[in-house]
mmCIF file of C-alpha atoms in Angstrom:
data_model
loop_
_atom_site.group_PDB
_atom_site.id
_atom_site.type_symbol
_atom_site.label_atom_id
_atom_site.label_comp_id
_atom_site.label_asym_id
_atom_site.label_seq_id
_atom_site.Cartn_x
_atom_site.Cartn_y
_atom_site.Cartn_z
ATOM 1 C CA UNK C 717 6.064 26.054 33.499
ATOM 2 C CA UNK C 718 3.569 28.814 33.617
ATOM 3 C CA UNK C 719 2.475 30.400 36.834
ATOM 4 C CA UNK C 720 -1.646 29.444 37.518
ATOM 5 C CA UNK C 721 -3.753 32.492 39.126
ATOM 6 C CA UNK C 722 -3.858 30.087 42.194
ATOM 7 C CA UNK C 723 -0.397 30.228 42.203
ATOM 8 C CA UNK C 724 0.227 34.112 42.084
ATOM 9 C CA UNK C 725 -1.138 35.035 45.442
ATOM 10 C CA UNK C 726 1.688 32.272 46.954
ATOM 11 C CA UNK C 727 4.190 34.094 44.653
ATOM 12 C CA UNK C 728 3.603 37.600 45.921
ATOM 13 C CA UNK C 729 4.171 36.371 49.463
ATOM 14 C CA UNK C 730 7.542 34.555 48.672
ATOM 15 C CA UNK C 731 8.454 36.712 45.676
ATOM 16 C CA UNK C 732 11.091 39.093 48.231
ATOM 17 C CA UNK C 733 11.798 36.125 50.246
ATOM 18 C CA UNK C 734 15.282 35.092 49.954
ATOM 19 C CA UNK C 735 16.515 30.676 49.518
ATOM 20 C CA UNK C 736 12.921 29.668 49.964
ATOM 21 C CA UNK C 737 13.339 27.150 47.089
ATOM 22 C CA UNK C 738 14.996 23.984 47.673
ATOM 23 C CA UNK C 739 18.714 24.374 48.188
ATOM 24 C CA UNK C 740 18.970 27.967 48.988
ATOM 25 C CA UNK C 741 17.385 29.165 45.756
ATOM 26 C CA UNK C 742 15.346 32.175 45.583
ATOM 27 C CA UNK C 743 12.133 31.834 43.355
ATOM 28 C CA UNK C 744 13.471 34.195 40.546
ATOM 29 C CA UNK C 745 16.884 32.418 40.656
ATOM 30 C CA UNK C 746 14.913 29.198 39.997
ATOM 31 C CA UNK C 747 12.680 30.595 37.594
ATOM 32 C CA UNK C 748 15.398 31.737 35.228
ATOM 33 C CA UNK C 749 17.576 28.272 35.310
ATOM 34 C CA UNK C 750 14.477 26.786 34.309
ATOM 35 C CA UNK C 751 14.190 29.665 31.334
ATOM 36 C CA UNK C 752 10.371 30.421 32.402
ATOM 37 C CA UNK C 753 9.849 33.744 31.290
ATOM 38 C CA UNK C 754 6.384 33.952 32.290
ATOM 39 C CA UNK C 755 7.535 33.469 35.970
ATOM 40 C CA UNK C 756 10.321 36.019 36.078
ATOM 41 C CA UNK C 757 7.768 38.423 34.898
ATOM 42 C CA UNK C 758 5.407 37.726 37.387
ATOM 43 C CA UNK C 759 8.141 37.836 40.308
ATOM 44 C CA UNK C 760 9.522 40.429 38.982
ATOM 45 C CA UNK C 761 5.569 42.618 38.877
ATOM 46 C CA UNK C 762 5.267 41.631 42.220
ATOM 47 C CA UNK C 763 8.503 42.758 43.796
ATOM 48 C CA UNK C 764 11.566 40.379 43.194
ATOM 49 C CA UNK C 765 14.609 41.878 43.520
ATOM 50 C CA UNK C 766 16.901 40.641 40.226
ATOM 51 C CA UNK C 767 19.461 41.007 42.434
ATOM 52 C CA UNK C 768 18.678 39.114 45.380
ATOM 53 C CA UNK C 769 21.320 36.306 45.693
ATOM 54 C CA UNK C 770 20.969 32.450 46.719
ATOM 55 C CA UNK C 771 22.741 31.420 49.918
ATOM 56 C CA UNK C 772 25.498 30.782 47.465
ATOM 57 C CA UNK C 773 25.748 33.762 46.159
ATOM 58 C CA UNK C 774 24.901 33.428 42.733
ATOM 59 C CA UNK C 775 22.670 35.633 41.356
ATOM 60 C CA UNK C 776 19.545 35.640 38.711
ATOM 61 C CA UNK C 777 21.474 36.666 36.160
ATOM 62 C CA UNK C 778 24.326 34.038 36.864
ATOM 63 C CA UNK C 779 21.762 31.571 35.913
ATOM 64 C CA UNK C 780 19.874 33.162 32.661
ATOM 65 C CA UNK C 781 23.236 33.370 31.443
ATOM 66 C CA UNK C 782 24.690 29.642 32.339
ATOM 67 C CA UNK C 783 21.641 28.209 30.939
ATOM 68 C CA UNK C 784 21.655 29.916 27.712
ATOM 69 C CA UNK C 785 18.496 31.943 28.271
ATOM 70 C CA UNK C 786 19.202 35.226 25.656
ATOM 71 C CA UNK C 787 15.812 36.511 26.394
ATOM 72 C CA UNK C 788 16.144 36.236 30.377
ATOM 73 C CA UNK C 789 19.025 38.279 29.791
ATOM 74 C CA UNK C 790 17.724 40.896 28.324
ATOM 75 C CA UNK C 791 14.655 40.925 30.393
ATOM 76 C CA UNK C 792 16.830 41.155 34.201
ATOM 77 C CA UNK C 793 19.153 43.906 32.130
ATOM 78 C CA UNK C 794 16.262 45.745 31.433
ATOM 79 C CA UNK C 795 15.209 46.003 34.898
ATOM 80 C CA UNK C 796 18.725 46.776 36.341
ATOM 81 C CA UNK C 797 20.179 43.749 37.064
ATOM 82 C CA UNK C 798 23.903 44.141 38.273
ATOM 83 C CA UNK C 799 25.770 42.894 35.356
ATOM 84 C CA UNK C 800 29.301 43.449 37.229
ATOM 85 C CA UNK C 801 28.341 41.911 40.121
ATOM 86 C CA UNK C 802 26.578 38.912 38.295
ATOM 87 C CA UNK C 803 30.508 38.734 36.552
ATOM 88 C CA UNK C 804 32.068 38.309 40.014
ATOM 89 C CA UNK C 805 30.093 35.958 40.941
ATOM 90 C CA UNK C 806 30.550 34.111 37.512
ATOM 91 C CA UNK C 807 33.873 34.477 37.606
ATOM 92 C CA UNK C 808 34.264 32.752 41.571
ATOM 93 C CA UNK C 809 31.869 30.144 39.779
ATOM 94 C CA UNK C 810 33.973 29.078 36.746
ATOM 95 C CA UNK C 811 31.006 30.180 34.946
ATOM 96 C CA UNK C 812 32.886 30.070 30.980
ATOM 97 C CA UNK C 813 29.624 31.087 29.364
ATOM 98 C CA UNK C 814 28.265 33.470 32.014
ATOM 99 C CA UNK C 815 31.778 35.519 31.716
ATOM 100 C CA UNK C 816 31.706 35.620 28.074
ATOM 101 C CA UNK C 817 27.902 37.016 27.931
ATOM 102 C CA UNK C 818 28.387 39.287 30.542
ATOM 103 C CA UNK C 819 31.716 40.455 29.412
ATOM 104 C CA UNK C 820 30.127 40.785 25.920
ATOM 105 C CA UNK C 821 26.523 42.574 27.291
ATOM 106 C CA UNK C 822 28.887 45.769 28.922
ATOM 107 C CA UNK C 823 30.543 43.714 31.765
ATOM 108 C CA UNK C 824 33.384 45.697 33.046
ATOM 109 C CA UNK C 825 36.430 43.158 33.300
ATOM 110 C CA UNK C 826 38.721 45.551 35.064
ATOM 111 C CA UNK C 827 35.823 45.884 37.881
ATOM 112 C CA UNK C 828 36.827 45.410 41.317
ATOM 113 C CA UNK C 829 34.355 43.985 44.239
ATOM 114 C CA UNK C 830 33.284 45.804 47.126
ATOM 115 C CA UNK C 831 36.175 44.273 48.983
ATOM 116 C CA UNK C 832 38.561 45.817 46.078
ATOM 117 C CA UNK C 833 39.632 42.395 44.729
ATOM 118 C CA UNK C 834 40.092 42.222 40.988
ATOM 119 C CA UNK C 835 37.892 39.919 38.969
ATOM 120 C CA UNK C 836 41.394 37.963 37.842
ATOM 121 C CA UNK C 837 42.467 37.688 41.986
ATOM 122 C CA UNK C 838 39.300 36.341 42.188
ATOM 123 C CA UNK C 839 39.593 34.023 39.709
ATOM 124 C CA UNK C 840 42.607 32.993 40.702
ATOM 125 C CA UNK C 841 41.297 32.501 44.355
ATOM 126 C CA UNK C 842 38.711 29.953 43.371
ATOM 127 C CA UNK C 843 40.808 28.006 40.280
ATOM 128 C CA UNK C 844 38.181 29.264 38.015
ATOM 129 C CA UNK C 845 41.078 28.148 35.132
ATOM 130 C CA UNK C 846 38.267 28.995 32.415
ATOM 131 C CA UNK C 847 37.506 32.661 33.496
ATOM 132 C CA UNK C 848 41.307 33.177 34.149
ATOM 133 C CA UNK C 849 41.985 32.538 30.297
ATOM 134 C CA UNK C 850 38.568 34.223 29.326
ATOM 135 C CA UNK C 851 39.831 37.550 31.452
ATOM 136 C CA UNK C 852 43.121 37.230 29.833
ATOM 137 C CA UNK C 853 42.101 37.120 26.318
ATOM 138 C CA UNK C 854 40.601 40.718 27.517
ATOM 139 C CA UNK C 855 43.896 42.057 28.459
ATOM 140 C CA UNK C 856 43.579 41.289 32.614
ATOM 141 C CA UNK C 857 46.952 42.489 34.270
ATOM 142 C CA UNK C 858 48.567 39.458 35.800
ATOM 143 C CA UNK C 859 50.973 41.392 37.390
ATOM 144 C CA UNK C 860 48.781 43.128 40.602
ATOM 145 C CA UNK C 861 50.555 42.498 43.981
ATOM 146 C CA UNK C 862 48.750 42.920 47.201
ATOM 147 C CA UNK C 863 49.566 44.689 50.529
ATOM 148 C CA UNK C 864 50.795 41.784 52.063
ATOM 149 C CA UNK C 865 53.212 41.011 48.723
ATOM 150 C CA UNK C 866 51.277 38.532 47.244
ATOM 151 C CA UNK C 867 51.447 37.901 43.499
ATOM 152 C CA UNK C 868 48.688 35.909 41.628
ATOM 153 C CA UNK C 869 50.467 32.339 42.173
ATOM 154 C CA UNK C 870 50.410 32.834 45.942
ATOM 155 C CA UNK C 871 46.987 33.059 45.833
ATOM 156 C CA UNK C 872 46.763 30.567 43.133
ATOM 157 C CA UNK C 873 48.515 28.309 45.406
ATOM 158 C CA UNK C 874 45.117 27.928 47.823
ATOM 159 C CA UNK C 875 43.851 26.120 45.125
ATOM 160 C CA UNK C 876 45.973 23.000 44.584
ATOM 161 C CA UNK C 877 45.701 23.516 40.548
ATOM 162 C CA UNK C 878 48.844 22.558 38.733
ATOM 163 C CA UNK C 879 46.466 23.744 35.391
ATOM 164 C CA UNK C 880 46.444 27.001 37.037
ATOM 165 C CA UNK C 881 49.989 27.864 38.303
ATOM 166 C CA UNK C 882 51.318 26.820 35.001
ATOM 167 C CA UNK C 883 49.082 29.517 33.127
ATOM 168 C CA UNK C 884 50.227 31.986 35.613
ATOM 169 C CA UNK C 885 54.454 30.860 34.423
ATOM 170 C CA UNK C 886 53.499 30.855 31.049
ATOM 171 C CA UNK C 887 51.724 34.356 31.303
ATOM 172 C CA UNK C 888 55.361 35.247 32.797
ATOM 173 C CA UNK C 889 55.155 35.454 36.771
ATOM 174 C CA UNK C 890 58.051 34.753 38.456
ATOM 175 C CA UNK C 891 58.128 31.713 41.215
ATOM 176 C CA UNK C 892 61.472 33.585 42.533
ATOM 177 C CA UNK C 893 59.029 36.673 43.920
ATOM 178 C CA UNK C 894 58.563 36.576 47.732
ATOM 179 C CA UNK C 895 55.596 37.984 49.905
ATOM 180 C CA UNK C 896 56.495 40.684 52.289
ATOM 181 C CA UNK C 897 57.145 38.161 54.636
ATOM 182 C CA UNK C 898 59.937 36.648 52.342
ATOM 183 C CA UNK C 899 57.747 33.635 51.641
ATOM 184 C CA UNK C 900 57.426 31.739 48.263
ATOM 185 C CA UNK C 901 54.524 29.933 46.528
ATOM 186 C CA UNK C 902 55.843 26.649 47.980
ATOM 187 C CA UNK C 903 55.600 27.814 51.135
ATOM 188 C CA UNK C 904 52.004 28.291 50.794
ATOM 189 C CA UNK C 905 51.563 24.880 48.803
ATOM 190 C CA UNK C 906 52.628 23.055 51.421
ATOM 191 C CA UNK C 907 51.239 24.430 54.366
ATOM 192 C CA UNK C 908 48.103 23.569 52.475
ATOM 193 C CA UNK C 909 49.939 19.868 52.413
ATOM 194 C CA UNK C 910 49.360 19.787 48.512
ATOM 195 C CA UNK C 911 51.363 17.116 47.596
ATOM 196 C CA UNK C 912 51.286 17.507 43.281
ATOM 197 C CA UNK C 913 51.316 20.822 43.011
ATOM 198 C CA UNK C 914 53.987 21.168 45.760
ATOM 199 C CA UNK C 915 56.092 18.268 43.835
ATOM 200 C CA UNK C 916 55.673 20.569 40.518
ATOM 201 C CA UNK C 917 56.878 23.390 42.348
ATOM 202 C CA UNK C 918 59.866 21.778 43.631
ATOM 203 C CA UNK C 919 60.643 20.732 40.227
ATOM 204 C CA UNK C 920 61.049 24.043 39.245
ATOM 205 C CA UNK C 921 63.315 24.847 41.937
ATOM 206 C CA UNK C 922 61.157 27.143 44.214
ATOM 207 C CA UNK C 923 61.874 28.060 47.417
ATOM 208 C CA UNK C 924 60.649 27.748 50.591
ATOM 209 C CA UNK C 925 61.115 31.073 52.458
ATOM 210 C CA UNK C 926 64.043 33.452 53.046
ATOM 211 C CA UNK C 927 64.151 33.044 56.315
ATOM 212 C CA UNK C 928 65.562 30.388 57.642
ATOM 213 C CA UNK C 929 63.373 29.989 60.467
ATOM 214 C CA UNK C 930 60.005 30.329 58.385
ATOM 215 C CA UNK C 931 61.394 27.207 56.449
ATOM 216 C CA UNK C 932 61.933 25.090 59.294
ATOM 217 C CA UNK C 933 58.616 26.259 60.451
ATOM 218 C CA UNK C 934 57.148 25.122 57.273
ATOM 219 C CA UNK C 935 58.866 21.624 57.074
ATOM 220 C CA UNK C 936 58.106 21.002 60.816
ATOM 221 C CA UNK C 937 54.570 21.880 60.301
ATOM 222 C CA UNK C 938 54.452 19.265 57.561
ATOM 223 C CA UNK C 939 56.218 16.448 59.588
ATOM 224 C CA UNK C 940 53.903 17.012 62.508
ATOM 225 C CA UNK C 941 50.963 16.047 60.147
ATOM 226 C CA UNK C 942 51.897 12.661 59.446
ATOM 227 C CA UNK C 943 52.356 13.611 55.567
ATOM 228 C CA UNK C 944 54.792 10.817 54.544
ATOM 229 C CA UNK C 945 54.591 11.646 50.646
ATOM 230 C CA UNK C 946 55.287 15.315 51.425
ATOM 231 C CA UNK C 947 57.562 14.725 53.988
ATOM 232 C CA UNK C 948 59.649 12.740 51.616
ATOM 233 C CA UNK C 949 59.099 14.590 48.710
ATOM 234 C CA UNK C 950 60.944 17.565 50.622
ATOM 235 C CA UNK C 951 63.656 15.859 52.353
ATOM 236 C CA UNK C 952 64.913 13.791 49.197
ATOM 237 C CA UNK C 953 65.244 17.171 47.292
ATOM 238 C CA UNK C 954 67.092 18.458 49.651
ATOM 239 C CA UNK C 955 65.129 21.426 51.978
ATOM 240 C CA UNK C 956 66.384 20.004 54.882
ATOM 241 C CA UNK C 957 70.361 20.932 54.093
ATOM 242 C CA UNK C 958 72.014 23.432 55.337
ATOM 243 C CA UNK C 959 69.461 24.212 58.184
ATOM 244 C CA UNK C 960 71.589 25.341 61.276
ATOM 245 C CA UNK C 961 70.275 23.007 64.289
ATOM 246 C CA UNK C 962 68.020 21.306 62.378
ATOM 247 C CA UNK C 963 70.029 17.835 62.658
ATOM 248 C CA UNK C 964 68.326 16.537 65.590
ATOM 249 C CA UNK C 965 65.182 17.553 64.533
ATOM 250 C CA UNK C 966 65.118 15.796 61.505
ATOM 251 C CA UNK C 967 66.102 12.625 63.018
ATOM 252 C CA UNK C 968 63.084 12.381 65.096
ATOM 253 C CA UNK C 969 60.750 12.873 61.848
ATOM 254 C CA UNK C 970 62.970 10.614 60.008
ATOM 255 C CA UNK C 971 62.638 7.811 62.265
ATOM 256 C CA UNK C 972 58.999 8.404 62.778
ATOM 257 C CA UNK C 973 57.973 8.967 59.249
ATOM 258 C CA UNK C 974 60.578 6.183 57.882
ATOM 259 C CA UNK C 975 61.398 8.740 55.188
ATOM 260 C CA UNK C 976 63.482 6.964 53.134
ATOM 261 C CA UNK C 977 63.674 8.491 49.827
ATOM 262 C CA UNK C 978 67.315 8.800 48.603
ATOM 263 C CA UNK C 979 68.999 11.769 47.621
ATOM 264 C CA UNK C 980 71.532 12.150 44.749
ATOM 265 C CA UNK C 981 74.625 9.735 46.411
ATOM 266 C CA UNK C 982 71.521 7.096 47.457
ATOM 267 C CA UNK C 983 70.994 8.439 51.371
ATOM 268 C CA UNK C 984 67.829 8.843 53.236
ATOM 269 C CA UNK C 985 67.541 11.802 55.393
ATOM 270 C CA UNK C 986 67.696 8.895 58.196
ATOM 271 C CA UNK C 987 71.660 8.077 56.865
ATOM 272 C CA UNK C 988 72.363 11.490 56.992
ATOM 273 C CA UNK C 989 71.278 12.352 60.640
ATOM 274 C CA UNK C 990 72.969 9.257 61.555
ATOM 275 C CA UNK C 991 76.420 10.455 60.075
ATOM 276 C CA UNK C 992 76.125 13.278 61.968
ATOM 277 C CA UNK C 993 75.504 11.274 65.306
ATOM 278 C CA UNK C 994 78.525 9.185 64.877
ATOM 279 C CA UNK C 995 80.821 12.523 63.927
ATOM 280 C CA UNK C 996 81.268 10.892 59.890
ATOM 281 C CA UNK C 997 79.677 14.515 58.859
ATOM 282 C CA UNK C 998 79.967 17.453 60.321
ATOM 283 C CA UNK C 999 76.850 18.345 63.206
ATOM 284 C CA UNK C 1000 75.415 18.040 66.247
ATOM 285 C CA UNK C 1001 76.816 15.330 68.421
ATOM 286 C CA UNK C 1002 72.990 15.825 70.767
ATOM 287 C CA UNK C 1003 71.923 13.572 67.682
ATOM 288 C CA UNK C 1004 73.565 10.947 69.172
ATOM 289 C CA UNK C 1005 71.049 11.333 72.424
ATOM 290 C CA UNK C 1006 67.975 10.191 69.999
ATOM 291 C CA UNK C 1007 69.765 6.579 70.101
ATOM 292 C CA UNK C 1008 70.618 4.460 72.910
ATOM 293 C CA UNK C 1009 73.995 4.559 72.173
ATOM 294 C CA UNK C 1010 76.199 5.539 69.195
ATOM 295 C CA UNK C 1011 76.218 2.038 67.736
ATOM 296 C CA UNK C 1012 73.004 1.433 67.149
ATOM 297 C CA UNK C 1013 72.931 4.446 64.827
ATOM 298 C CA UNK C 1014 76.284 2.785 63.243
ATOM 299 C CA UNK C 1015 74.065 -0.774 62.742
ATOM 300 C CA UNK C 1016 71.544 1.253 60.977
ATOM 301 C CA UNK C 1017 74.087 2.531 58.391
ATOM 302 C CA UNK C 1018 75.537 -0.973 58.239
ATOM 303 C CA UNK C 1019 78.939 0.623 58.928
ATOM 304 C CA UNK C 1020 81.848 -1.060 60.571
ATOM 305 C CA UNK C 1021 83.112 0.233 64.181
ATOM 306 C CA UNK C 1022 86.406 -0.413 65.153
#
């Protein structure tokens, strides 16, 4: 796809104009998915910046790469294209065969953005599961905490990728380290209201939060959104025990979620706020209030009153 003389006076004039193609593309980004050498030159003589990025941030060299274009390569590297930069972006992108070129043309792989994020937080922000195990093969430290306590599977987390948080375990970080604010992964996966990835978490035992109050926060915030799976999935393993004044509570989401997942002697969360009511457990007797009287929580256990 060559580039006509009638065409080169049109090129000059959009050359420096940034996502002037079709969706958001610039001209030189287009040029080099396409592998037109011809054309980079040209926009590249008449002022193209290599690297001027599409609205989506991906950059020239993103796409000479992805594509499998060795010569474009060479060609934006020559004229300074920003081979660490074109690896962020790569790396937000899942880009497996960008990362590897890049990484193998001088990439740095310890190179943190202008925002000081590491390439493998980064990766771990956006799922990019392929340029996580690329960037570990490298040596990547999996261990980096932030200022707010984070480790890599609480940012992980964001992402709803069972894939990912299972690399993370298996590279050895701990599900039993809290943020700052004494909140675990599952806190986070759940807030997000992912069901399978919260339901692999709480197979492996994870915690909500340390405080108290930050897990009934958490569960609240999930019963408030209608999520029934969730909602069950949390109750029947048993994060609603032991919550101080949380009795009443949970019989309102109970009843209006009809979560009715058993625990490990065959109760639903609804049985067990209802034992409470009628003074068979331990509790709050306000419970009680949430019926019209104490029987009809005693006809929903299918007990007999004397």
């Amino acid at each position: 796809m060559a580039v006509s003389k009638n065409d080169k006076c049109q090129i000059q004039i959009t050359a420096c104009t940034s996502n002037s193609v079709g969706d958001g593309w610039t001209p030189l980004y287009q040029a080099c998915v396409l592998g037109d050498l011809e054309t980079v030159q040209s926009l590249i003589r008449y002022g193209a910046s290599v690297n001027m990025q599409t609205i989506s941030g991906e950059m020239p060299l993103n796409a000479a790469c992805q594509h499998g274009h060795g010569f474009l390569i060479q060609t934006l590297l020559d004229e300074r294209a920003d081979i660490n930069q074109a690896l962020v972006c790569a790396v937000q992108k899942d880009y497996d065969r960008a990362v590897k070129i890049l990484l193998y043309k001088g990439g740095d792989f310890v190179y943190k953005g202008v925002d000081g994020k590491s390439l493998i937080k980064l990766a771990c922000e956006h799922g990019s599961i392929k340029a996580i195990k690329i960037l570990s093969d490298k040596g990547a430290d999996f261990t980096e905490i932030d200022v707010n306590g984070k480790t890599l599977i609480h940012v992980a987390c964001n992402t709803n990728s069972v894939e990912l948080i299972q690399f993370l375990i298996d590279k050895g970080l701990d599900l039993g380290i809290p943020d700052k604010y004494g909140r675990f992964a599952l806190f986070v996966s759940i807030d997000k209201g992912f069901y399978e990835l919260s339901k692999y978490l709480v197979q492996k035992s994870c915690p909500i939060s340390i405080s108290e109050e930050d897990t009934k926060t958490a569960l609240i915030s999930v019963f408030e959104s209608g999520n029934k799976e969730l909602s069950q999935l949390l109750v029947s393993n048993g994060y609603t025990e032991k919550l101080s004044n949380f009795n009443e509570t949970m019989l309102y989401y109970a009843r209006r979620l009809e979560i009715n997942k058993v625990d490990s002697d065959g109760r639903t969360a609804l049985h067990a706020a209802c034992r409470v009511a009628c003074g068979l457990w331990p509790g709050e007797q306000s419970i009680a209030r949430m019926f019209n009287n104490k029987y009809e929580a005693v006809n929903m256990l299918e007990l007999d009153v004397d």
